[in-house]
Structures are given as structure tokens and as C-alpha cells.
Coordinates of C-alpha atoms and ligand atoms in Angstrom, one line a residue:
X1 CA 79.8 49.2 57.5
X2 CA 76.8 47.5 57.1
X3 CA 77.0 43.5 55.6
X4 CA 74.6 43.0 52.8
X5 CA 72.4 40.0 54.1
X6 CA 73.5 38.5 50.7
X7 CA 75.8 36.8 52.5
X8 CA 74.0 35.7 55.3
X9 CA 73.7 31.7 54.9
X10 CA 70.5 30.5 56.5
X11 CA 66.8 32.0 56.8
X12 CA 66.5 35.0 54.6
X13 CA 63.0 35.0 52.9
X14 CA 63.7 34.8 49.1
X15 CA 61.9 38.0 48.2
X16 CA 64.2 40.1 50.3
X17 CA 67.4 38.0 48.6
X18 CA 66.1 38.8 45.3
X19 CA 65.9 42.7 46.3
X20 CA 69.2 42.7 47.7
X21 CA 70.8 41.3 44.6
X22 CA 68.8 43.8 42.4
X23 CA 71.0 46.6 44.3
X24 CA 74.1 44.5 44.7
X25 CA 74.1 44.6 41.5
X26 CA 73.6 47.8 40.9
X27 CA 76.0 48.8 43.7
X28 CA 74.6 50.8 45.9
X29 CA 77.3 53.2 48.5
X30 CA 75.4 55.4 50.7
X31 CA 77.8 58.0 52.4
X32 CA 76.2 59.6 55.4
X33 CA 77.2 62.1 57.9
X34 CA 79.0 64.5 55.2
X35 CA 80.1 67.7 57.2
X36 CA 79.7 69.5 53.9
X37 CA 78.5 68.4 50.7
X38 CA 80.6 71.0 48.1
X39 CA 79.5 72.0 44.6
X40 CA 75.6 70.7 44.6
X41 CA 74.1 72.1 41.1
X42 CA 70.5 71.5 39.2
X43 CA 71.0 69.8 36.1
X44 CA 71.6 72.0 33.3
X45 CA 74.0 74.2 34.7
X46 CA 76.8 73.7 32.6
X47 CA 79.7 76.2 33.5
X48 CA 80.1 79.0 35.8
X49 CA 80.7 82.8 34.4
X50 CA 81.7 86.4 36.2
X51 CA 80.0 87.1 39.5
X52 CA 78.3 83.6 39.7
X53 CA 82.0 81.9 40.3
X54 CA 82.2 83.0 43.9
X55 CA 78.9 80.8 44.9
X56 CA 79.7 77.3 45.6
X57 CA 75.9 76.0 46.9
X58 CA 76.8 73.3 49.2
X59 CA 74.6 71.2 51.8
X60 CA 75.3 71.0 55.9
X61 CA 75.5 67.5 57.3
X62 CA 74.6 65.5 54.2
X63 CA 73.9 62.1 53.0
X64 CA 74.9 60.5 49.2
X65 CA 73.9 57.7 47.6
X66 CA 75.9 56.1 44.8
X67 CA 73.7 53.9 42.4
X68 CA 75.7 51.9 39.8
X69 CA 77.7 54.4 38.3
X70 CA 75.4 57.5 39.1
X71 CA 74.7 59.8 41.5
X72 CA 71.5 58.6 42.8
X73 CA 70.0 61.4 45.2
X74 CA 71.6 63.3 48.1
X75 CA 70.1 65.8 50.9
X76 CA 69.9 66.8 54.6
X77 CA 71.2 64.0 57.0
X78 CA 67.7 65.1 58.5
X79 CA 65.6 64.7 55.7
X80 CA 66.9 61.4 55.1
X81 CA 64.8 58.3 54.3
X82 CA 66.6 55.3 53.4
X83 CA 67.0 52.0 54.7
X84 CA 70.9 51.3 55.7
X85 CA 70.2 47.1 54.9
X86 CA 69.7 48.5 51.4
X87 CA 73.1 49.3 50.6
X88 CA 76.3 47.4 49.6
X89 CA 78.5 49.8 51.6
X90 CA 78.0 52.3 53.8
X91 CA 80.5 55.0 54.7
X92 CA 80.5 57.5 57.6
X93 CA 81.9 60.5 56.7
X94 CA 81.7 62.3 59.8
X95 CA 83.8 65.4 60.1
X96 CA 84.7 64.8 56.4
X97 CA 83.5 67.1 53.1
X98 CA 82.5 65.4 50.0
X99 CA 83.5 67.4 46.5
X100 CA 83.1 66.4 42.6
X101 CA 86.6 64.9 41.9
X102 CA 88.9 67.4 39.9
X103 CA 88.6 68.1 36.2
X104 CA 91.9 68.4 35.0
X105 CA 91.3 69.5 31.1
X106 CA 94.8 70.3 30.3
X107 CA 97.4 67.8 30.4
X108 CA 100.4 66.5 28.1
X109 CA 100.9 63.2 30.7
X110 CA 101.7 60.8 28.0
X111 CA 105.8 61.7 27.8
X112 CA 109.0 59.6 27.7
X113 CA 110.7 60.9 30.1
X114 CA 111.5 63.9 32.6
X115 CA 113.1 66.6 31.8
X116 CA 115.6 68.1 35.0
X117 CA 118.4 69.2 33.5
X118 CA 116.6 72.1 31.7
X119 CA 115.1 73.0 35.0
X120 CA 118.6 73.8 36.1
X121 CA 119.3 75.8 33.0
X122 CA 116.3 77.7 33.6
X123 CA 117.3 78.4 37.5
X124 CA 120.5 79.3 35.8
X125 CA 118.7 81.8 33.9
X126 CA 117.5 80.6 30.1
X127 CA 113.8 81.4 29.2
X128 CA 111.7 78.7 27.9
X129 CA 111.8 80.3 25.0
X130 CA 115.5 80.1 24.6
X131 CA 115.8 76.8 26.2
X132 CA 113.7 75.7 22.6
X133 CA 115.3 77.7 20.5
X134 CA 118.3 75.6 21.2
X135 CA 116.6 72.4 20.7
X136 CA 115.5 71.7 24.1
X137 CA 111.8 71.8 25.4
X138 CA 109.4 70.1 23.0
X139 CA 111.6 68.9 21.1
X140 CA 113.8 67.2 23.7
X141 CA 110.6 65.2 24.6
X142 CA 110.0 64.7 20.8
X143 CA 113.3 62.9 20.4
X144 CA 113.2 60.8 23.1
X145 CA 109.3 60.0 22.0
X146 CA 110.6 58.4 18.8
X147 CA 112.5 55.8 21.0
X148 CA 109.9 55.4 23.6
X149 CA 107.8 52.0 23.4
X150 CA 104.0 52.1 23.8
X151 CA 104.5 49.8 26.5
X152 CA 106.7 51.9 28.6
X153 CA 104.6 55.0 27.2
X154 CA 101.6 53.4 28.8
X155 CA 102.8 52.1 32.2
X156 CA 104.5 55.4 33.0
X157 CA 101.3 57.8 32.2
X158 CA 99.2 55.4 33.9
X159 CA 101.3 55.5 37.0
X160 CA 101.1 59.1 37.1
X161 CA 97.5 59.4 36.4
X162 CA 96.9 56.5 39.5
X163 CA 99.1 59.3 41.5
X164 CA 96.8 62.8 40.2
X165 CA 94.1 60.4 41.3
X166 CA 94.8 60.1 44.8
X167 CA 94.9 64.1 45.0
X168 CA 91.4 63.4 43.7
X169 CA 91.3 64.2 39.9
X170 CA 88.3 62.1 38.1
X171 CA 88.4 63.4 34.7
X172 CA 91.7 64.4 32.6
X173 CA 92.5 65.4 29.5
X174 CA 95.9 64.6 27.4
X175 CA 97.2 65.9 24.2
X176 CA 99.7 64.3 22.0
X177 CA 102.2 66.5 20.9
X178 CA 105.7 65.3 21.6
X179 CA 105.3 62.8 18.7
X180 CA 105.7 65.5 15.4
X181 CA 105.8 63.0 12.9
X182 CA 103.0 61.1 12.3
X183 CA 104.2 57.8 13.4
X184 CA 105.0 58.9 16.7
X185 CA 101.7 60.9 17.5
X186 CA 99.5 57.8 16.3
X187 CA 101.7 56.2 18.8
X188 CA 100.8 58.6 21.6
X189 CA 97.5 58.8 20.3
X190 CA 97.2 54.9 21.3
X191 CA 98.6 55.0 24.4
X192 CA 95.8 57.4 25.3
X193 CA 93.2 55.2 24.1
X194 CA 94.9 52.6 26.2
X195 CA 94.6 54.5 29.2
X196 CA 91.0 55.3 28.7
X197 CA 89.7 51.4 28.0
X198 CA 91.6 50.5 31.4
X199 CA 91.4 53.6 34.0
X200 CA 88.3 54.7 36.2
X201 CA 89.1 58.2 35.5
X202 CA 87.5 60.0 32.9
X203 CA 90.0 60.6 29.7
X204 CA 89.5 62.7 26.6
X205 CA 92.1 62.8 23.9
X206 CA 93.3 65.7 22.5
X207 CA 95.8 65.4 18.8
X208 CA 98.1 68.4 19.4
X209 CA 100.5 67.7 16.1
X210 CA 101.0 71.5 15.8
X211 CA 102.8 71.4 19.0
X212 CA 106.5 72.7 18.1
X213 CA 108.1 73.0 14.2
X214 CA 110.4 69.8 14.1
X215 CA 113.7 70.8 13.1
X216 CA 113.8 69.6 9.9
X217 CA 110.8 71.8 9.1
X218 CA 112.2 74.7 10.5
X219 CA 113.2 76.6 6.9
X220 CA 110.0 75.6 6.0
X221 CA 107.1 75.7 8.7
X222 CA 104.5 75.6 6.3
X223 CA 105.8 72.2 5.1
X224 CA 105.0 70.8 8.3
X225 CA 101.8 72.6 8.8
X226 CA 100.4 70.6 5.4
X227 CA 101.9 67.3 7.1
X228 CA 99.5 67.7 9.8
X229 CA 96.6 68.9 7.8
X230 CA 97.1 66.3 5.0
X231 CA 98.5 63.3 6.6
X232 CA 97.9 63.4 10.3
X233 CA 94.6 65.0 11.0
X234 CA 93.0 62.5 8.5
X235 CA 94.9 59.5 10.4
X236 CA 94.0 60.3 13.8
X237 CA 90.0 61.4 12.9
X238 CA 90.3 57.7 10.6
X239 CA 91.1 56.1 13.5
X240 CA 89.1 58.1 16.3
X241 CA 91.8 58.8 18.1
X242 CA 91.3 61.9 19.0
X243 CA 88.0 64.1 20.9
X244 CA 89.5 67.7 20.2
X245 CA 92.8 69.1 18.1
X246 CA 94.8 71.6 19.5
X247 CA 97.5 74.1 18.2
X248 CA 100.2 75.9 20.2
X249 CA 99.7 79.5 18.4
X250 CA 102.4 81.7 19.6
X251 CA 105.2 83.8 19.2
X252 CA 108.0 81.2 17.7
X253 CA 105.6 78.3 17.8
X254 CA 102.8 78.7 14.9
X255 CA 101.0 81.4 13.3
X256 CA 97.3 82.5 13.7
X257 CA 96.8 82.2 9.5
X258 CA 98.7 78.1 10.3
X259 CA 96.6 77.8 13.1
X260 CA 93.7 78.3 11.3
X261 CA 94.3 76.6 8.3
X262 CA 94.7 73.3 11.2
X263 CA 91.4 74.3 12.8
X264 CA 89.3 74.2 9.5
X265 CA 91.0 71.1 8.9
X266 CA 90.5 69.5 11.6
X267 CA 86.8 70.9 12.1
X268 CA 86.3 69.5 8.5
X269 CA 87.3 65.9 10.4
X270 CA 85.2 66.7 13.3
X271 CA 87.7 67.6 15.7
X272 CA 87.0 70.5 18.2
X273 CA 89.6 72.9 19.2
X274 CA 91.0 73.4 22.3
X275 CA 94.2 75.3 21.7
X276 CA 97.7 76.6 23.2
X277 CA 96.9 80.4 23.5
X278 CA 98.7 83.7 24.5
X279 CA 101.5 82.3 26.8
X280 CA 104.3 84.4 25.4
X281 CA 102.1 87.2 23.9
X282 CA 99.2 88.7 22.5
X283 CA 99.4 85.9 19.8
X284 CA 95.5 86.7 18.1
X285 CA 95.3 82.9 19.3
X286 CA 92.8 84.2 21.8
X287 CA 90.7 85.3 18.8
X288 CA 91.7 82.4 16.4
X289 CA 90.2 79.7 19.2
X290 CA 87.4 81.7 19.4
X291 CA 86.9 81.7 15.8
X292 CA 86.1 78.8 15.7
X293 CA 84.5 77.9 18.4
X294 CA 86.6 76.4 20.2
X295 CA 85.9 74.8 23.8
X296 CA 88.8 76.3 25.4
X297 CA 91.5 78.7 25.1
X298 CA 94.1 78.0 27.5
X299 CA 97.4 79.9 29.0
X300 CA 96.5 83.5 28.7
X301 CA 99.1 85.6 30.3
X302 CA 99.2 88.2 27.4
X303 CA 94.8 88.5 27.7
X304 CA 94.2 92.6 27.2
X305 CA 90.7 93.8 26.6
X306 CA 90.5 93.2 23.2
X307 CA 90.7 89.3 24.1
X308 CA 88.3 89.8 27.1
X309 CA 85.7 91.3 25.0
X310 CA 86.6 88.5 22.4
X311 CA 85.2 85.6 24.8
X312 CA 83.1 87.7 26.0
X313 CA 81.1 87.3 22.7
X314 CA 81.9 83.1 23.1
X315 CA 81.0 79.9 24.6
X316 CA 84.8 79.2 24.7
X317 CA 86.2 78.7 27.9
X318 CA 89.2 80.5 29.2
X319 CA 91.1 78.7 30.6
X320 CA 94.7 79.5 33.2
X321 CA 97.0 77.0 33.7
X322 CA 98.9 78.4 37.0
X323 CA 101.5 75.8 37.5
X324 CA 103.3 76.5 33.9
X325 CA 103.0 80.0 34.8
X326 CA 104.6 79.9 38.1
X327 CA 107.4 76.8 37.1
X328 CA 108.2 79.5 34.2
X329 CA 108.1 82.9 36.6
X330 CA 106.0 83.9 33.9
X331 CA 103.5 87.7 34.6
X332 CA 100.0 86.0 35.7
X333 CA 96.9 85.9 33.0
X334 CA 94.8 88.8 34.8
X335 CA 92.3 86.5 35.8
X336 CA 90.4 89.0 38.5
X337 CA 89.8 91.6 35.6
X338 CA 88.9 88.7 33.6
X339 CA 86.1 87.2 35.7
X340 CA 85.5 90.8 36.7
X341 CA 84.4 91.4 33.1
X342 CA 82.0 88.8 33.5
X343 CA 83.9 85.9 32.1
X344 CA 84.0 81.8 33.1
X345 CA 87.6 80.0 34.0
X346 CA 89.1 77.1 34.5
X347 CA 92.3 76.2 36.2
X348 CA 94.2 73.6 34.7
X349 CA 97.4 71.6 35.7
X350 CA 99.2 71.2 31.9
X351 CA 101.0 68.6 34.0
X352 CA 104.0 68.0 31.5
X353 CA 107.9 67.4 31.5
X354 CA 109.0 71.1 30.6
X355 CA 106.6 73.7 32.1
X356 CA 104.7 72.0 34.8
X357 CA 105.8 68.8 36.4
X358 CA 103.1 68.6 38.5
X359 CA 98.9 67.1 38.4
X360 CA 98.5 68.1 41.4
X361 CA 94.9 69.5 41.0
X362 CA 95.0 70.6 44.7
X363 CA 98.1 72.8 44.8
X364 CA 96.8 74.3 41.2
X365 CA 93.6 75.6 43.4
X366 CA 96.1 77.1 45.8
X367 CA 98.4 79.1 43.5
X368 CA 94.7 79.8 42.0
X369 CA 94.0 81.8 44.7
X370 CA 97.7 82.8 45.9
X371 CA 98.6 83.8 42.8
X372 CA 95.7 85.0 41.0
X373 CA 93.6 86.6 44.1
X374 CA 90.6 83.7 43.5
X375 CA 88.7 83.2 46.4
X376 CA 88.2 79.8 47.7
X377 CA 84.3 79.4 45.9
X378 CA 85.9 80.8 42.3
X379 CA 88.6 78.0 42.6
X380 CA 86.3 75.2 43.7
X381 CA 84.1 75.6 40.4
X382 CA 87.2 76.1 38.1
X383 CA 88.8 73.5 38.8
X384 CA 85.2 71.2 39.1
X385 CA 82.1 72.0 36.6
X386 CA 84.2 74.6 34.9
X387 CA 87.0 72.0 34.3
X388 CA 84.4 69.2 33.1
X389 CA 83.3 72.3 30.2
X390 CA 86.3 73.1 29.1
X391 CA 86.8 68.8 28.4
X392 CA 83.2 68.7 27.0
X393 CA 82.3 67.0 30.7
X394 CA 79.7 69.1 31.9
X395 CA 76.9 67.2 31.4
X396 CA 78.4 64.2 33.4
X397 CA 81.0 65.8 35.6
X398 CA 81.8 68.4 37.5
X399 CA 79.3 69.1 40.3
X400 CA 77.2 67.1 42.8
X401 CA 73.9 66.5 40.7
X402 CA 71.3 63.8 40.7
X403 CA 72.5 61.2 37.3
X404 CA 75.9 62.7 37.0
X405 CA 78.7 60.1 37.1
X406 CA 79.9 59.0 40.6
X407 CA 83.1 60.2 40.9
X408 CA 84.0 62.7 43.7
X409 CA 86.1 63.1 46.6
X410 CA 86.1 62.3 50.5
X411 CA 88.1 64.6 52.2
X412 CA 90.1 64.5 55.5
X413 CA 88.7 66.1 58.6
X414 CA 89.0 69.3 57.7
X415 CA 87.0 72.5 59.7
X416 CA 86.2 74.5 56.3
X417 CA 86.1 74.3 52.9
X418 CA 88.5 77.2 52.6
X419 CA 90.8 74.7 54.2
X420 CA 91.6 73.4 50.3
X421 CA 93.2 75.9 48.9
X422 CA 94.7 77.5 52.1
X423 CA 96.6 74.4 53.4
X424 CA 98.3 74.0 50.8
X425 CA 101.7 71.5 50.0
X426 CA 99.7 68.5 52.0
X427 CA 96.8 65.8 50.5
X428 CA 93.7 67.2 52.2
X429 CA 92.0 64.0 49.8
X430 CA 91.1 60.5 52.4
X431 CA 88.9 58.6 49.9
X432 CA 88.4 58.6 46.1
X433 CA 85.2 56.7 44.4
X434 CA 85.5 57.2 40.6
X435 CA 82.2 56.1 38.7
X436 CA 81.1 54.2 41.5
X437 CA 84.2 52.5 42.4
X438 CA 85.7 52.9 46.1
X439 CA 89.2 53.9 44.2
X440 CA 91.2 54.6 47.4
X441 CA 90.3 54.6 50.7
X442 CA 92.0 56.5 54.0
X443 CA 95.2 54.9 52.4
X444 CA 97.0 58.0 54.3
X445 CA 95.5 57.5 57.7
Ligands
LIG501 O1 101.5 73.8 27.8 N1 103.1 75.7 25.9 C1 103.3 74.7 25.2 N2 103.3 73.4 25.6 C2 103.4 72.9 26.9 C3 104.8 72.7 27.3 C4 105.3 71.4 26.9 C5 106.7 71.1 27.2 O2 107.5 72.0 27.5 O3 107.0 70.0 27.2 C6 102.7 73.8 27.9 O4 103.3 74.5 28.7
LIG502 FE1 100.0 72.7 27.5

């Protein structure tokens, strides 16, 4: 690594000191020797849609330079024309690939705690569905949120979003939703804030009141649906809690006329939708989301052509969420008929207590293409620029381009980038920089 004459005592002409300083502090990392540089994209290119997901442009043998928080410029190792003094670090990434860190856009990570003993009762046979009809699910989490401090609340996500990060996630969204009372979601609400003033990961904040009926609503769903329209959506838009509102609109959960009564309220407060859609079946929350406008739609299992041709006509991004599906031994959203039909998606984790205990953005890309046929290119961009849409990212995340934020990936020695998905169940991740910041590095060497 090179030393930045900064430090050198004695000698240096004061010109050259001055320079030096100008890019310490702008922090300047050039990585060189990149065996592959994954996911390079012109600005403007915001999402990826049908036949387009299967290109991944990538450069051979590739430099990077970081500049402050930026991507600064990247090319051919040949083509190269830098000076190595210039830089505050300098990391040889020989034999290693370089990708745009993950964009997880679906998460529920703020949660008190985990949730095991339903997962026997499941292997032991009881759908999710039943599982929350008899008070379990959600609602288990939302009892044991009341209790929860914010303290506790906070250390705990932030543990397990320093863990997704060494898998190599960069940006993540989290709903609340396990609060359903008002107290208790402003509560979440703040922990998420919390998390965003003190991580290096990119967070967005999604208010997900309309997550389950509480119990003591449950004679009267409607009640509770004019709780969140009149009391908490003009709390957590007061307070700027939240970036987007979302809705679980499904069979048992909530209806598409509640559903959008909540998104023109919470429109009416500025709050964008990105909603639960379609898990347990063709719900119309497809066509709700895209009704108004929202960014994403996410789940999907029960997607027929009716909801295809809905998006179709959208800037909404579907989006699958593969580990909930396959914790669940749900039927798989048919993605391939989906893209097929010309459509963009995103893979998600919905890392959460109940239906998928897992961030792991790198084992979602492999049950991406296990489970849903994706080929390797298809997987890259939906869980990269496609993810950093459906979290209104794209314009800073998501790809290698010139000005977009600095946070990407190192990966081991690995022959191909194929290698991702396929190799699945081990960290193929060596070093993480998030917004310019050497996060981890070869911690598993
Ligand atoms: O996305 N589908 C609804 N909500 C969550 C599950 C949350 C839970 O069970 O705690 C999901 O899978
Ligand atoms: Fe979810």
C-alpha cells in the first residue's frame, strides 16, 4: 500500500504537501488490478426491464478510484493514468471482482426478538397463515415490541445490519410494522432513524402500520384502518419518520378498498408506497400499488397476466422476495414469464423474525436463480441497480458509475462471476468500502 508522503517528516517541498492534503482530505482509494469490474452503467440508467436483465456490462482487469464519498472514474488497468503517490490507499485486487454492494429494499430488521418456536410448528405442519390466526406471527413480534426498549431495539438491528454488511449489502430498507399502535411504531420508527444518523450503509424508512389487524381491532378492522390514517400517518409524516408507507394487502391481512384508503392518505402526507402484495393470492394489491404509483410491489406468488400486464403499464417495480417464499414452501412468483413479458425485478431478503430470518443478500441471488431459473446476469442487476429503484436509490446506488456513492464490494478470488450465485451457503465477499469508507477488510482470510 502506498504511504501518503504526508507523513514523511523532513524535505517535502510545500507545494506537493499542500496537494497531498487537498486529496487526503478528500480521501482518495484507488483499487487496481480488478479481475472484473461487475455492473458498470452510464448515468441515467435507472433500472433494468425484460430482455435487458441478462446483460451485466462489466470491465476486464480494471482500476477504481474512490474520491470522498464518490466514485471518481474507473477503466482498463491499460488505459490507466494515474499517479499511485496521489492516493491515500491503494488496494490490489488481483484475482478479485469488484460489484456495487447489495440493495436490499425489503427488510422488517428492526424486531424484538426471534421467533423459533413457530418455525417448529410450521415444520410440524401449520401454515403461516394459521400460525396468525392463532395469534402467532406479527402479532407475536407486536407483543413483544410493546416491551422492547429503543435501546435494545437499536443495538440488536444494528448488530444485524453490521452482519448483512459483511455479505456486502450497502443500502437497506426497513419498515415498521410490529409496533400496531401508534406508540410503538413511532418507537420503531426512531430506532430507524437511529440507525441511519450512525451506519455507513444506506437506510430508507418505510411506516408499515397496516401490517396485521391487532387483536383488539379484529371485530372491527376498519377501526384500526382510521387509526393509522388519522392518528399515525400524520405522526410519522410530522415527524419525518418515514420515506415510503406500506400496506400488507392480502387475503386475512387488509383489503384493497383499506389499502387504498391508507395510500391516499398517506400520499396526501407525502409518503410513497411500497406495499406487501400477492403472497397468499391474487389479492388486486398488485393493481392497488400500481394505482398509485407505487415504487414497488413486493411478494408476488399469486402474479397472473392480468397483474403482468398491470406493471406492464407502470414504473412500479416488482419486486420477489425468495427467502420468505422458500422459509414458507410457498409456489414461486413466476418470475421467468414475468421478465419474459418484458418486466424489471428485484430480489429482496424481507429479512424478518417469521418468514425470512435471513439478510443474506448473497444466498437470496442463489435461490434467485435456483429457484426461479434467473441466470447469473438477471440476479446481479436485481439485487444491485434494480434493488437501489425499488428504495428510490438509483440515482446514487446500484451500479458502478462515475459520481454514484462509493459503496461496493471486493470479492474473494473467485474464477467467474457466475461463481456468486452458484457457490452458494459460503461469503464469496473479502472487503467492503461503504461511501468511501474501508468497512471490512479480508477479515475472513
Ligand atoms: O414480508 N408478509 C408479511 N410480512 C412479513 C412477515 C413478517 C413476520 O412474519 O414477522 C413478510 O414476510
Ligand atoms: Fe415483508
Amino acid at each position: 500500500m502506498a504511504k501518503n508522503p504526508i507523513f514523511k517528516p523532513a524535505g517535502f517541498p510545500t507545494s506537493r504537501f499542500i496537494g497531498t492534503f487537498a486529496y487526503m482530505m478528500k480521501n482518495r482509494i484507488l483499487i487496481k488490478n480488478i479481475k472484473q469490474l461487475v455492473n458498470v452503467r452510464d448515468e441515467g440508467i435507472l433500472k433494468v426491464a425484460g430482455k435487458e436483465m441478462a446483460g451485466l456490462p462489466s470491465i476486464q482487469n480494471a482500476y477504481l478510484v474512490v474520491e470522498g464519498e464518490k466514485i471518481a472514474t474507473f477503466g482498463k488497468m491499460e488505459e490507466a493514468g494515474y499517479n499511485e503517490n496521489e492516493f491515500d490507499r491503494v488496494i490490489d485486487a488481483g484475482g478479485k471482482m469488484v460489484f456495487p454492494a447489495w440493495c436490499d429494499s425489503h427488510t422488517h430488521l428492526v424486531f424484538p426478538k426471534t421467533r423459533e418456536i413457530e418455525y417448529i410448528d410450521k415444520i410440524k405442519g401449520l401454515s403461516y397463515e394459521e400460525i396468525a390466526k392463532r395469534g402467532g406471527g406479527i402479532l407475536n413480534s407486536a407483543r413483544m415490541m410493546r416491551e422492547a426498549s429503543e435501546e435494545q431495539l437499536y443495538e440488536d438491528a444494528m448488530q444485524r445490519i453490521d452482519e448483512i454488511v459483511t455479505y456486502g449489502t450497502g443500502a437497506v430498507e426497513i419498515k415498521s410494522g410490529y409496533g400496531l399502535e401508534t406508540e410503538a411504531e413511532m418507537k420503531m420508527l426512531r430506532v430507524i432513524r437511529k440507525l441511519k444518523e450512525n451506519s455507513d450503509v444506506e437506510i430508507k424508512a418505510t411506516f408499515l402500520g397496516a401490517h396485521s389487524i391487532p387483536p383488539e381491532y379484529k371485530s372491527d378492522p376498519d377501526e384500526y384502518v382510521d387509526i393509522v390514517i388519522n392518528e399515525m400517518i400524520p405522526r410519522v409524516a410530522g415527524e419525518d419518520l418515514a420515506d415510503y408507507i406500506d400496506v400488507f394487502c392480502d387475503r386475512g391481512f387488509f383489503s384493497v378498498e383499506q389499502t387504498d384508503r391508507i395510500l391516499m392518505a398517506g400520499l396526501k402526507h407525502g409518503l410513497i408506497p411500497k406495499i406487501h402484495a400477492n403472497e397468499l393470492d391474487y389479492s388486486g394489491g398488485i393493481q392497488v400499488g400500481v394505482k398509485y404509483d407505487a415504487l414497488s410491489v413486493d411478494h408476488l406468488e399469486y402474479t397472473g397476466d392480468e397483474e403482468i400486464e398491470s406493471l406492464l403499464n407502470s414504473e412500479t417495480m416488482p419486486t420477489v422476495l425468495p427467502g420468505a417464499a422458500f422459509f414458507l414452501g410457498m409456489i414461486y412468483a413466476p418470475v421467468r414469464k414475468m421478465i419474459d413479458a418484458g418486466l424489471p425485478l428485484c430480489l429482496a431478503s424481507d429479512f424478518n423474525p417469521g418468514s425470512s430470518p435471513s439478510g443474506n443478500m448473497q444466498l437470496i441471488l442463489s435461490m434467485g436463480s435456483i429457484l426461479y431459473r434467473l441466470l447469473p446476469e438477471e440476479g446481479i442487476n436485481a439485487c444491485t441497480l434494480n434493488g437501489a429503484y425499488a428504495m428510490g436509490l438509483a440515482e446514487e446506488m446500484g451500479s458502478i458509475t462515475k459520481g454514484k456513492t462509493a459503496s461496493l464490494f471486493i470479492t474473494k478470488e473467485i474464477p467467474t462471476y457466475e461463481f456468486m450465485p452458484y457457490y452458494y451457503g459460503s461469503n464469496k465477499v473479502d472487503s467492503v468500502i461503504l461511501k468511501g469508507k474501508i468497512i471490512k477488510q479480508n477479515i475472513n482470510r
